[in-house]
Structures are given as C-alpha cells and as structure tokens.
Coordinates of C-alpha atoms and ligand atoms in Angstrom, one line a residue:
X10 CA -7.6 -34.3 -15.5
X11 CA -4.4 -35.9 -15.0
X12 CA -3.8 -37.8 -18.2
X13 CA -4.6 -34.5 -19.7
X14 CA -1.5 -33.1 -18.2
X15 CA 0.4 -36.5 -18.4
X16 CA -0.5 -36.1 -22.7
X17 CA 0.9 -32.6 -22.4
X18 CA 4.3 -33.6 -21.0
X19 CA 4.9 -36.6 -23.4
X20 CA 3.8 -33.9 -26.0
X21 CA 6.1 -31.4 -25.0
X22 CA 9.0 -33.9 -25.0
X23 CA 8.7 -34.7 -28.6
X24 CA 10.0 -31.6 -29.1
X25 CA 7.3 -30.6 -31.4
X26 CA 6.5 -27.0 -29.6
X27 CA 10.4 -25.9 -30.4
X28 CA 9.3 -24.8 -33.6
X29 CA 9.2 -21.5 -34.2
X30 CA 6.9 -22.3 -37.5
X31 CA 4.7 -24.7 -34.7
X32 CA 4.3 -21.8 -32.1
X33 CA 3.2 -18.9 -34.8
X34 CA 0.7 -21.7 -36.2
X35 CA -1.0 -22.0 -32.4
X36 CA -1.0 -18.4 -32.2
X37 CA -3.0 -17.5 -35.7
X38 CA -5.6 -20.8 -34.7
X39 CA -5.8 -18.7 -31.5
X40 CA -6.8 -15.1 -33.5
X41 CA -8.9 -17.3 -35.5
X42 CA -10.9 -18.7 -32.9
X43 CA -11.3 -15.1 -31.3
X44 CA -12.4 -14.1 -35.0
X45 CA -14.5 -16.8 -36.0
X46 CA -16.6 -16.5 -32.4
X47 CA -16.5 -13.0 -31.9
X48 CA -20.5 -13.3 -31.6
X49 CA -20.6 -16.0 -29.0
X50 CA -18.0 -14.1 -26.8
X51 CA -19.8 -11.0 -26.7
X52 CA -23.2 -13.1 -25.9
X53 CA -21.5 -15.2 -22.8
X54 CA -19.7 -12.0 -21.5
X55 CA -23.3 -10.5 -21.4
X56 CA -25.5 -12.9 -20.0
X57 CA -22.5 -13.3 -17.0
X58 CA -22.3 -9.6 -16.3
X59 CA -23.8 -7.7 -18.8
X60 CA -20.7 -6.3 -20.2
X61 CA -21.0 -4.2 -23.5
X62 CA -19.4 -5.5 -27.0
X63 CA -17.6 -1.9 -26.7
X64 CA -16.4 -2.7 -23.8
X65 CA -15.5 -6.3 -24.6
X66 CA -13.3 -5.4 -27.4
X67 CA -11.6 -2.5 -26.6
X68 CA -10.8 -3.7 -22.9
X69 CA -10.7 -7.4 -24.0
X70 CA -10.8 -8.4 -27.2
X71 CA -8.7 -6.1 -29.4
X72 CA -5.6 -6.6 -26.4
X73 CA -5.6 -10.2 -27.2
X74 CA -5.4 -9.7 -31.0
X75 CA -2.9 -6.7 -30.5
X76 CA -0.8 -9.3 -27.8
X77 CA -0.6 -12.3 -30.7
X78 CA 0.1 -9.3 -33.2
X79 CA 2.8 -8.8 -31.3
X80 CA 4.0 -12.4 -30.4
X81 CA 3.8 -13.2 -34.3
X82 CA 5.9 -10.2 -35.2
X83 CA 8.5 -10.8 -32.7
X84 CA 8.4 -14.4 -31.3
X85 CA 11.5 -15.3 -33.6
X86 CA 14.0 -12.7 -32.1
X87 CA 12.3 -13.4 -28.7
X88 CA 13.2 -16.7 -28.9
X89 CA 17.1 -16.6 -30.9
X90 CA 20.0 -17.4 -28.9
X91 CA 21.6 -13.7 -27.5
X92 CA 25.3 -13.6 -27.7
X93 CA 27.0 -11.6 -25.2
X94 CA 31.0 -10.7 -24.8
X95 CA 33.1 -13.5 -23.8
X96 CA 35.4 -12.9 -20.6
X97 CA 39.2 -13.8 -20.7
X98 CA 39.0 -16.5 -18.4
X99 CA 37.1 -18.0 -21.4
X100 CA 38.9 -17.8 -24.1
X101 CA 39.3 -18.7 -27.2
X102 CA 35.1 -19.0 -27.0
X103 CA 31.7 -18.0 -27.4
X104 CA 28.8 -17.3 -24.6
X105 CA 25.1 -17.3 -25.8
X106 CA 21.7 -17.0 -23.7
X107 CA 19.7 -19.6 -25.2
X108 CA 15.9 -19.5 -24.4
X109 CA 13.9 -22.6 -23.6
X110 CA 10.5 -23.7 -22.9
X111 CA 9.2 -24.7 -19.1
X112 CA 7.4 -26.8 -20.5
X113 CA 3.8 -28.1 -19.5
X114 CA 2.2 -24.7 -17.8
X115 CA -0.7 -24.0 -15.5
X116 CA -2.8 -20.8 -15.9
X117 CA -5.4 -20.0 -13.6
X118 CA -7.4 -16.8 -14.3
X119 CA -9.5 -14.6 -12.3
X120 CA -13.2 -13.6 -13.2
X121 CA -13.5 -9.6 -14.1
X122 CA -12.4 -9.7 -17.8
X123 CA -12.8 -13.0 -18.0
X124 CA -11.2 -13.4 -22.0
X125 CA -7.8 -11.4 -21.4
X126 CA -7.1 -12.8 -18.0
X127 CA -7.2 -16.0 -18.9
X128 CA -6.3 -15.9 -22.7
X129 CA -3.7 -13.4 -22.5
X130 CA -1.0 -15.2 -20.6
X131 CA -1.5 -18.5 -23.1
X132 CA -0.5 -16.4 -25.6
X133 CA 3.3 -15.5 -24.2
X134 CA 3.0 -19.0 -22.9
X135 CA 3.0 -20.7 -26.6
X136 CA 5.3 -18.0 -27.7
X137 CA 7.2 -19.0 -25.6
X138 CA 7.1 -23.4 -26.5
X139 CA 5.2 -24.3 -23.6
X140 CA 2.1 -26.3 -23.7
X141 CA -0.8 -25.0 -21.7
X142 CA -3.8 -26.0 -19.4
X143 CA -6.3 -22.6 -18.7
X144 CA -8.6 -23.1 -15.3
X145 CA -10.6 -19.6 -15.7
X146 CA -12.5 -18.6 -12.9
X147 CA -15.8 -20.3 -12.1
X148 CA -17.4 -16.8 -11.6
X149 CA -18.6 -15.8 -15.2
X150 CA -19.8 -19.6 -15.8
X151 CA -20.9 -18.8 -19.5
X152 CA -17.0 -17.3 -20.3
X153 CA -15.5 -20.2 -18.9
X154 CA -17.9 -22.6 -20.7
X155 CA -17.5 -21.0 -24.1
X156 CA -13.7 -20.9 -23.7
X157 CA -13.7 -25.1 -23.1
X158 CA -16.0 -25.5 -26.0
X159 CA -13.7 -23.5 -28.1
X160 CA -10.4 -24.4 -27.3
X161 CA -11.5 -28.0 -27.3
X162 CA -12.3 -27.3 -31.0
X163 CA -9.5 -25.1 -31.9
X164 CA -6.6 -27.0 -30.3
X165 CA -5.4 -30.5 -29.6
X166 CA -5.8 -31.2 -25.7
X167 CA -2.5 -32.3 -25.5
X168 CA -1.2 -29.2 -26.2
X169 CA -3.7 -26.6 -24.9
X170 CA -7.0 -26.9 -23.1
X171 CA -9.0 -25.6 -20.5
X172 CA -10.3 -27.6 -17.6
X173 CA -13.4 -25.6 -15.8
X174 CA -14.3 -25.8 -12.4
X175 CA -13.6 -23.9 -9.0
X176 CA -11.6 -24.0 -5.2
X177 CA -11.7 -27.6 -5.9
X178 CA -10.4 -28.2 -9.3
X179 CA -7.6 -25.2 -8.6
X180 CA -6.7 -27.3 -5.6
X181 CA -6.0 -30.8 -7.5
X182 CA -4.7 -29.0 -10.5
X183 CA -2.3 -27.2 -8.1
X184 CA -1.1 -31.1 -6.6
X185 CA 0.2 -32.1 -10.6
X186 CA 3.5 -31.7 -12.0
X187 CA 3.6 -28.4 -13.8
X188 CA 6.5 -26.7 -15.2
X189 CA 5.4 -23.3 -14.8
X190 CA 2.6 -21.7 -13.3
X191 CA 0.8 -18.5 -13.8
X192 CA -1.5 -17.3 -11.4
X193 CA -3.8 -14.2 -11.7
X194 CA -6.5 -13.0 -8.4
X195 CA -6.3 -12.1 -5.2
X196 CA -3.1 -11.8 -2.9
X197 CA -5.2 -14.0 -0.1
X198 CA -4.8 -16.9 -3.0
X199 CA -2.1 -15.9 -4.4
X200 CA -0.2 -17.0 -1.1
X201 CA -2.3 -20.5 -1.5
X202 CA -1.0 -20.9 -5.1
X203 CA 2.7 -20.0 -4.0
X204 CA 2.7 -22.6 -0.8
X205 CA 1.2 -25.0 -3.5
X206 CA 4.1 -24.6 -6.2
X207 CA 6.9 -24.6 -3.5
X208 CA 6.2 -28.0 -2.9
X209 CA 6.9 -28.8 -6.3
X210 CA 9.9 -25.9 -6.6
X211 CA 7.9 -24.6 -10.3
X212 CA 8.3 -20.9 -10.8
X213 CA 5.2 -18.8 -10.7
X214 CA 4.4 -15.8 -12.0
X215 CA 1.5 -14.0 -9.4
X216 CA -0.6 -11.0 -10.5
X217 CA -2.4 -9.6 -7.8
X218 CA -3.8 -6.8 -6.7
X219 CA -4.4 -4.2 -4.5
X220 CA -5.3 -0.5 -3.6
X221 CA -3.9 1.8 -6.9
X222 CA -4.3 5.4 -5.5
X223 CA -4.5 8.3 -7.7
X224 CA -2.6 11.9 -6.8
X225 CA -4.5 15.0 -8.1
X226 CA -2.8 17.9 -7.0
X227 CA -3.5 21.6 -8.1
X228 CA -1.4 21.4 -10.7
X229 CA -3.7 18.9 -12.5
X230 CA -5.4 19.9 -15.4
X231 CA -9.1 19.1 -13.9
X232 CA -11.0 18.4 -17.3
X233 CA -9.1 16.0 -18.3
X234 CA -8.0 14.4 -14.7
X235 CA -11.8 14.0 -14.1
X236 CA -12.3 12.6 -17.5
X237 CA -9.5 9.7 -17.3
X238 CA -10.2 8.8 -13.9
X239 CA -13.9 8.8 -14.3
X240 CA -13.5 6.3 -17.0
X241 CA -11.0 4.4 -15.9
X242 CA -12.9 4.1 -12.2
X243 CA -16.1 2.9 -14.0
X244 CA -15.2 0.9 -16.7
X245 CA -16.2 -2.6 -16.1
X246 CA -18.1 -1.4 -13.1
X247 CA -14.7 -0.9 -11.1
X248 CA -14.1 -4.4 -11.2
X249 CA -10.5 -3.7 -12.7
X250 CA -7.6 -4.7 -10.7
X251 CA -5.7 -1.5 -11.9
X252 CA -8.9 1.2 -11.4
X253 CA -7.8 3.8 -9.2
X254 CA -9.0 2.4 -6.1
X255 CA -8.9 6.1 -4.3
X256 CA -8.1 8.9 -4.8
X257 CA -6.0 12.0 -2.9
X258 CA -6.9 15.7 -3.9
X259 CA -5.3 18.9 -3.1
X260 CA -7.7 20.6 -0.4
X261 CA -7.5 23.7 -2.2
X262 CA -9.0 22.4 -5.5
X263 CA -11.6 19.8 -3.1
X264 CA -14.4 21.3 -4.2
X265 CA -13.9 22.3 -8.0
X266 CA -12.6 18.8 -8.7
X267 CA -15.6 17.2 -6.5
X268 CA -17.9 19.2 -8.9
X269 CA -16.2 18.3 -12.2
X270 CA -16.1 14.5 -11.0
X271 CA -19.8 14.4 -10.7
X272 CA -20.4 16.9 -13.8
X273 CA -18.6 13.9 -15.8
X274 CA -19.9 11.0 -14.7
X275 CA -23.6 12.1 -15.5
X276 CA -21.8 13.1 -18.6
X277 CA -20.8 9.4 -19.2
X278 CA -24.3 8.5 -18.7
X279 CA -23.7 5.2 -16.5
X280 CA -27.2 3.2 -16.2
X281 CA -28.3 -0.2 -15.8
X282 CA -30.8 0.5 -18.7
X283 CA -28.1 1.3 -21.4
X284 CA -24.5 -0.7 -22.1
X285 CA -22.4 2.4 -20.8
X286 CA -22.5 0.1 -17.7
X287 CA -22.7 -3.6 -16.4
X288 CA -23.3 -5.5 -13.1
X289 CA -21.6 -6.9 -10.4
X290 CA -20.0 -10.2 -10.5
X291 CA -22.9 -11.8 -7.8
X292 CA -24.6 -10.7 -4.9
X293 CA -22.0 -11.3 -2.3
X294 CA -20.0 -8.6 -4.0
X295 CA -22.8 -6.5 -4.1
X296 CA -23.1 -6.6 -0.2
X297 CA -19.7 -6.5 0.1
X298 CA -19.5 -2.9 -2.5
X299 CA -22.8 -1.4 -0.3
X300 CA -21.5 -2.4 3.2
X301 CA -18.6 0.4 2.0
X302 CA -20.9 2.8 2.1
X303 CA -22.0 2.7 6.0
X304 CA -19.3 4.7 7.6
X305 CA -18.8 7.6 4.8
X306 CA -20.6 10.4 3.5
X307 CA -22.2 9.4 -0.2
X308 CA -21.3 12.7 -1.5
X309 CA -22.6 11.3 -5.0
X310 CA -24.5 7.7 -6.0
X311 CA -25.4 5.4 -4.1
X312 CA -28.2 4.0 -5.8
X313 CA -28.0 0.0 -5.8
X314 CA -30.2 -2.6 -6.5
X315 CA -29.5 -6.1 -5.3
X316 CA -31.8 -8.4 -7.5
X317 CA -29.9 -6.3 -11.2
X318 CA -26.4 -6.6 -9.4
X319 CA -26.4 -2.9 -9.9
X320 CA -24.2 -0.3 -8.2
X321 CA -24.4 3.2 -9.8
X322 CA -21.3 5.2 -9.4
X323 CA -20.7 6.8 -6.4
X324 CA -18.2 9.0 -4.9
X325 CA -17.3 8.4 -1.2
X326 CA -16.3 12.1 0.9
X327 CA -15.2 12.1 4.8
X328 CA -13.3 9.2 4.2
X329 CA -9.7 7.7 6.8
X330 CA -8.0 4.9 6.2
X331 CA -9.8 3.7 9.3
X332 CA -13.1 3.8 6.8
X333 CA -14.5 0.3 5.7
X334 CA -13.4 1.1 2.0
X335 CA -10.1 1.5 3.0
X336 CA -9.5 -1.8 4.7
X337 CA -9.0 -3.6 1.5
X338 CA -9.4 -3.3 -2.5
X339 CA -12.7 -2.5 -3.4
X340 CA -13.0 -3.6 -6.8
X341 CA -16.0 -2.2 -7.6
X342 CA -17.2 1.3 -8.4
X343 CA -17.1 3.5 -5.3
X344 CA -14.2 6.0 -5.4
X345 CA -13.4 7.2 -2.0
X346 CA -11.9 10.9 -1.9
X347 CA -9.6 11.9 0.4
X348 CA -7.7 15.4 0.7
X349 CA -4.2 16.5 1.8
X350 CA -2.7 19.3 2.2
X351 CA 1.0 18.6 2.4
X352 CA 1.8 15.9 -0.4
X353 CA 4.5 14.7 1.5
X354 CA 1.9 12.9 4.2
X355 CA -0.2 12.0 1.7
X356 CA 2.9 10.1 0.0
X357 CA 3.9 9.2 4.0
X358 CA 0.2 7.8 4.7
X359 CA 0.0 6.2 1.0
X360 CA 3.5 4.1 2.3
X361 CA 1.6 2.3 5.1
X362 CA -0.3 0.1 2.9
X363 CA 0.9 -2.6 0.8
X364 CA 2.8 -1.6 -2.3
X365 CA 0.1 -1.4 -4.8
X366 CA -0.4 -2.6 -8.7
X367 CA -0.9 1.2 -10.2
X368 CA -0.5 4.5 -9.1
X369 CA -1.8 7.2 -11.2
X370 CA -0.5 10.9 -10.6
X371 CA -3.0 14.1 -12.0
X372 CA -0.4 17.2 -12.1
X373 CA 1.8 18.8 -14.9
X374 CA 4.4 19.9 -12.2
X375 CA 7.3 17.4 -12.7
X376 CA 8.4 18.0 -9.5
X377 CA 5.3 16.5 -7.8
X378 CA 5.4 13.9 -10.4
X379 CA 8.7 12.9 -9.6
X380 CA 8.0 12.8 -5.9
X381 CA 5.0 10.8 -6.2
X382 CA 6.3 8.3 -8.7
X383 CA 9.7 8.1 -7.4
X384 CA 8.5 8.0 -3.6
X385 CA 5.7 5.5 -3.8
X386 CA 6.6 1.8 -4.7
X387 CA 4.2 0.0 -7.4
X388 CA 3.5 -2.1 -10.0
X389 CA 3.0 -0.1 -12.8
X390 CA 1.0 3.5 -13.5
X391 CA 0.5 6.7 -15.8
X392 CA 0.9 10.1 -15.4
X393 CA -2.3 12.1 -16.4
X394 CA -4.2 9.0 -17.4
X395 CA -5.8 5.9 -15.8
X396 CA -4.8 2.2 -17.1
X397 CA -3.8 2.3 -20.3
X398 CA -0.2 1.5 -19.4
X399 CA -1.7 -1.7 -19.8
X400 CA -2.4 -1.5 -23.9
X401 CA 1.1 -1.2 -24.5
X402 CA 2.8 -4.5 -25.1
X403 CA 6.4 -3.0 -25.0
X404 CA 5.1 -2.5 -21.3
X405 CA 6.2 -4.9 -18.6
X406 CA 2.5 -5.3 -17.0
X407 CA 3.0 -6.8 -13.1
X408 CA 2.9 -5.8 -9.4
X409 CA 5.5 -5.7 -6.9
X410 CA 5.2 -6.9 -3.1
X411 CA 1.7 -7.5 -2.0
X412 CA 0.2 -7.0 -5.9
X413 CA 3.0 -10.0 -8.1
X414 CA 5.7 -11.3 -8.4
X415 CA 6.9 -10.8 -11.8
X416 CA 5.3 -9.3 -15.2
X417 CA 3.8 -10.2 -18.4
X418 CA 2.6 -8.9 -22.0
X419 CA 5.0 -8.4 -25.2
X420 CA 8.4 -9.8 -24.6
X421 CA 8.4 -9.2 -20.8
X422 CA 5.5 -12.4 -21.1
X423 CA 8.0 -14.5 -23.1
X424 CA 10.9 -14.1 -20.8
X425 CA 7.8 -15.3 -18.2
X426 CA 7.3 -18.1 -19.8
X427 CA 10.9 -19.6 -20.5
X428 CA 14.2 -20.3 -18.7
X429 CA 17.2 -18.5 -20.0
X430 CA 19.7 -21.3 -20.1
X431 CA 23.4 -19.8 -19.9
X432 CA 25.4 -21.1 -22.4
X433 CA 29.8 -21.2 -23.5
X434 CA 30.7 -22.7 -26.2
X435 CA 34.7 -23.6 -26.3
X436 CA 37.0 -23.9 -29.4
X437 CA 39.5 -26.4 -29.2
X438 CA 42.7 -24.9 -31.4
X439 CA 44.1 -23.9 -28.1
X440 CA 44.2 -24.2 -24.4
X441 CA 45.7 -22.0 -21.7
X442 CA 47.2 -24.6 -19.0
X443 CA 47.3 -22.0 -15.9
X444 CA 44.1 -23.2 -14.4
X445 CA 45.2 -27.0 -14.3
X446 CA 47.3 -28.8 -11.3
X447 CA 50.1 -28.8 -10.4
X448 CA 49.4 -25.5 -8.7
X449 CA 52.8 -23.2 -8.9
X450 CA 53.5 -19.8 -7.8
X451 CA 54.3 -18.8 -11.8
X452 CA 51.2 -20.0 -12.4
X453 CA 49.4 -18.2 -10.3
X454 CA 51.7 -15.1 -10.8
X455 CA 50.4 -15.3 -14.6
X456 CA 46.4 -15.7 -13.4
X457 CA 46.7 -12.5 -11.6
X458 CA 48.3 -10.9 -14.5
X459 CA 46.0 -11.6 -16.7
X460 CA 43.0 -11.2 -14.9
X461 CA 44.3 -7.7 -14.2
X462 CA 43.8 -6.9 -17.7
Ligands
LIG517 P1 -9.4 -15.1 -6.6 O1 -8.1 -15.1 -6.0 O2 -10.6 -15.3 -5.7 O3 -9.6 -16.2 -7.7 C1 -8.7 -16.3 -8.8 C2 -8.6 -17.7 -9.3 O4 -8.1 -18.6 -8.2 C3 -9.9 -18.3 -9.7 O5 -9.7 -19.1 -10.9 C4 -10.4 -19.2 -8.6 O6 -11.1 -20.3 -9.0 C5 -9.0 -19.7 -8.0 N1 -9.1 -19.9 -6.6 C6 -9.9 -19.3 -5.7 N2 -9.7 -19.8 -4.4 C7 -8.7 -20.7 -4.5 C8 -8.1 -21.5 -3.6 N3 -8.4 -21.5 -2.3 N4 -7.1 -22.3 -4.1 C9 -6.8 -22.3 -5.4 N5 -7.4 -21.6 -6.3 C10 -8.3 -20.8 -5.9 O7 -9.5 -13.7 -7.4 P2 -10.7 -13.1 -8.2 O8 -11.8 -12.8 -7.2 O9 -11.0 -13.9 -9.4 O10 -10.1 -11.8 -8.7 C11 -10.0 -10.6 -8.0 C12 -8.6 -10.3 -7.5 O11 -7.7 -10.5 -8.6 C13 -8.4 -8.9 -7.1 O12 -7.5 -8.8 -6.0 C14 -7.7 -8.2 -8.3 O13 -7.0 -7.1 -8.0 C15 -6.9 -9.4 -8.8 N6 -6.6 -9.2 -10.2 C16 -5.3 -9.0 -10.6 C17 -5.0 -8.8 -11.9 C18 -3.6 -8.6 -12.4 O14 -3.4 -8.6 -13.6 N7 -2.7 -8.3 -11.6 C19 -6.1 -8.9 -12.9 C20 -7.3 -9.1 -12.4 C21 -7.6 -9.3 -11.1

C-alpha cells in the first residue's frame, strides 16, 4: 500500500497532472469505464443489495456521467487564475487567485450507493490535479471488488487506484502522508478520520450525516408532498443519508396526510419480489431497523424478514424524541410521524438535535417556508420535494455541524479539492519609497493620506 501512495507523490511532482489536456483525458477514461461496464455495475450492485438498474442509474450512474459532464465543460475556467482589484498599497501591480492541486488525495467512501459515493468525489478530485487512492466501503464486497478490477484497468496506479479492505486498511491508510482527504459516513468516524488527519495537519472534507426532518404543514399540497416524500423515503430502502429521516405534520391535516402516505406507498408497489425495492445492507442493520419498531405504534408495515434483508415500508405513529427511532439516524425505511400544532415548537424541538444534512419543508405559504428554512440550521434541502437538491451540480452538496465540514459536486468539488494560492504580481517602472526606513513624520503624514483615499 505504501509504495502505492509513495508512486503517486513522485507522480504528482512531475507535474504531469497540471495539465488541463491531462485532467479532461482522466475524466473521459473514467465515463468510459462507467460505459464500457455498465453491465457488470448493475450485476455487483445487485447481488450486494439487490438494487434495481433504475435505480442504479438514475440515483448512481447518470450523476456520475452528469458530474464529469460537468467537470469537462468547465474544468478550464475552474482551474484559470481569477484576477481581482489591486489595492493602493500595491501599486503599480496585479493580484490573481491561482488554483493548485493538494496533491496525492485519500477518498474513503461509505457503502449505501456504493458507485457515487466513492466515484463522485475522484471526479472533482482529478479536476482538480490531484492524484487519487478510493478505499470504498467493505460493505457491498462485489462494488468494491468490481471498482479495483476496473480502475486497475482503466488507470495507471500511480495516479488513481483503489485499495479494498475495511477498519483495518482505513486505519493504516489514515497513518500515510496524504495531501488531502475526503471522507464520506458516519459522524462517529468521521471524528476518527479528523483526529487521524490532524496529526498530519491535511485538510479534510467530512460528509456525514444525520436526522433530515421534513415540515408538512397545512398549507402543503398533500398529493404531491406524499408523493416526493414517499419516494424519496424509500428509494434505496431508506438507506440515503439525505431521506427524510422524520417527519412533522400539522395535527389538523394528521389524518388526511396519514391516509394519502399509505394510499401512495401501496401505489409505488414496494416488494421484495419485484425491483421497486432492495435489501438491507446485512443483518445487523436489519436488527438494528426492527429494534425501532418496539416502542411505537406501526401505524403501516412492518413486515420484515431477516434471512431476504427485507424491511417493507413502514410508517411509525405515537412517536417522542424519547422513542428508539429518534435516538439516532435510522437510515433505513421507517418514517416516524410526529405532529405539532404550533410550528414554532416543532422548529424549537427540531433545534435540540444536531444540525442535520437536509431539511425538507411541504407548504406553499412562504411565510412558513421562510421560518422553517431560515430558523433551522442544515446542510442542504428543497422546498416541496425530497433530495433532488442533490442532481444539481451548480449545488454546493455538504452538511454543517454534526452532518460535514465542507461541500462537494460541480465547482463547489473543485474548490474542495485545491488550495487557492493568493498571488501579487509587482511591476518594476516605479516604486513609492514611503513604506521604507528611515521612518519620518512626512512620511507617515503621506501613508495616512493616501490610504484615506
Ligand atoms: P461508516 O462511517 O461506518 O463507514 C464509512 C467508511 O469509513 C467505510 O469505508 C469504512 O470502511 C470506514 N471506516 C469504518 N470505521 C472506521 C474506523 N474506525 N476508522 C477508519 N475508517 C473507518 O459509514 P457507513 O455506514 O458506510 O455510512 C453510513 C453513514 O454515512 C450515515 O451516517 C450516513 O448519513 C452517512 N452518509 C453521508 C453521506 C453524505 O454525502 N454526507 C452519504 C452517504 C452516507
């Protein structure tokens, strides 16, 4: 492992990775390998969790292809020198913001969409002139595998490849001398990962997660609330670090919106038989989704089935914060429902936990839409919708507090992946001599002048 990363850094100071023409060459050998293996990606998602080819490419695939879109189109103004007004002190000269590579970078990924998670940050990460090594999780063993045969075929180790393995292999990998890390699970690692890179002073990027509430007030219109948050509660089985981990309903609309949640998800038709659904990761996340269910009231679900990994959609009613699906992310799909009946405390009760990755707010008032969004703290979120912030590139996707430190996707994942070196540049046809010794009162009468300007 470590001449690996010993190759990368004596790669990445020949300067080859500079080049704008070098970078956009990684990134069309990266859509081609997505291309050429489309197949085999959909077959190793599905034998590690059953997950759907629709599902794969429009929650997996098609975002990578639209994220190196993007990089292509753009990576050459990303990565040009900015100019920016030059202050009198200055003068006669020119100040720039010049981009740079960190240089040899570490992504680890987490398991529930195995391909974007741990493909998605390479992508800003050679836009950006760094060389890469990807530890995906060790979860979904037949993604992880797959990626390391492919990469190891589609790129030269010394500039990108993927090193497989778990705890163990983070750990070591966490010990070598990385320029930049990017980290993607839980805050409980998260905290490892941060301790690890402080040791070493390399920036990190962590995206984390948390408990994303959703807000449907009265004002919400209820077919398609029901319809977005369905969806965006079951896709992937829940397993989505921005699914709307609860939700908060108007007690006056409790039981109209109870029944149009239920009407839709038999109208989505979820089953282990068909690919409208998939499993859980393993078992222990099975008992860890069915414990959940102990001190609430099923109101809808329920069913599960230990040996498939199955857990059919269920809706959780009588519900506190004190509940068991409350204590931390659930990440799977059971959607607790509370009600309020002043906002306000709902917003107020919302506060006590940690600042989550989404927040998604169901109501065509604006007012209500302005106090939830402009009350709560979070990482990112929609209005009337579930998720698909994420799909746009132009999007800064991250958390805040407890769910990241900084963000990622479109240019908002270059600027992640390079250091913005400040830069003057000073022309030499003539110097102001205030600034040098000897000190005199005239002198400093004429600093003060001018500086007043
Ligand atoms: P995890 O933290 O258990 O594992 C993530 C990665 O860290 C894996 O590659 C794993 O091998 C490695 N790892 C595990 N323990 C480690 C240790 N002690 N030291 C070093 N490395 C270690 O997370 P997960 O279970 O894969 O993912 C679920 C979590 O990730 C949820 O909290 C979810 O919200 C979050 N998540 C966040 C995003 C995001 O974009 N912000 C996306 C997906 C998942």
């Amino acid at each position: 492992m470590t001449e690996h990363i010993a190759a990368q850094h004596a790669f990445f100071q020949t300067g080859a990775t500079r080049s704008i023409a070098f970078r956009k060459k990684q990134l069309k050998q990266l859509k081609k390998m997505l291309r050429e293996n489309e197949d085999r990606l959909y077959e190793a998602i599905y034998a590690d969790f059953k997950k759907s080819r629709f599902e794969t490419y429009t929650s997996e695939v098609a975002l990578l292809e639209q994220d190196i879109d993007d990089a292509l189109k753009n990576v050459s103004t990303w990565a040009a020198n900015k100019c920016v007004s030059t202050n009198l002190a200055n003068f006669p000269g020119k100040s720039y913001i010049q981009p740079e590579p960190f240089g040899v970078s570490l992504v680890i990924g987490a398991w529930n969409y195995p391909y974007l998670l741990s493909l998605g940050p390479v992508i800003p990460a050679i836009a950006a002139g760094n060389t890469v090594v990807l530890k995906p999780s060790e979860l979904p063993d037949h993604t992880a595998q797959l990626m390391k045969s492919l990469v190891s075929s589609y790129f030269d180790p010394e500039f990108f490849t993927v090193v497989t393995g778990g705890v163990e292999t983070s750990t070591e990998l966490l010990k070598q001398p990385f320029q930049k890390i990017f980290f993607t699970g839980s805050p409980k690692v998260g905290k490892i990962v941060y301790q690890a890179a402080a040791k070493q002073l390399i920036p990190v990027t962590l995206e984390l997660g948390g408990k994303s509430p959703a807000f449907v007030t009265k004002h919400a219109n209820i077919k398609r609330t029901v319809q977005r948050l369905v969806w965006g509660k079951f896709l992937n089985a829940g397993q989505t670090c921005i699914a709307p981990d609860y939700v908060w309903v108007e007690a006056s609309i409790a039981n109209k919106f109870l029944q149009a949640l239920k009407a839709q998800i038999l109208k989505m038709n979820y089953a282990f038989e068909n690919d409208n659904y998939m499993q859980i990761i393993n078992t222990d996340h099975v008992d860890r989704l069915v414990g959940y269910l102990e001190d609430a009231t099923v109101f809808f679900g329920g069913d599960h089935n230990r040996d498939h990994r199955f857990i059919s959609p269920t809706i959780l009613t009588d519900v506190t914060f004190e509940s068991r699906c409350m204590q931390e992310e659930i990440f799977g799909p059971i959607l607790p429902v509370l009600f309020y009946e002043n906002l306000a405390e709902a917003i107020a009760k919302t506060k006590q936990l940690p600042k989550p990755l989404s927040c998604y707010v169901f109501s065509d008032n604006q007012k209500e839409q302005h106090q939830i969004t402009e009350t709560l703290s979070f990482g990112g979120g929609a209005i009337n919708d579930t998720i698909m912030h994420i799909s746009n590139p132009k999007l800064p996707f991250g958390g805040v507090g407890q769910s990241g430190i900084g963000s990622y996707h479109g240019e908002a994942g270059f600027k992640t992946f390079s250091h913005y070196k400040s830069m003057l540049k000073k022309a030499n046809w003539i110097e102001l001599p205030l600034k040098y010794p000897p000190y005199t009162a005239r002198k400093l009468r004429w600093i003060k002048r001018l500086l007043s300007w």
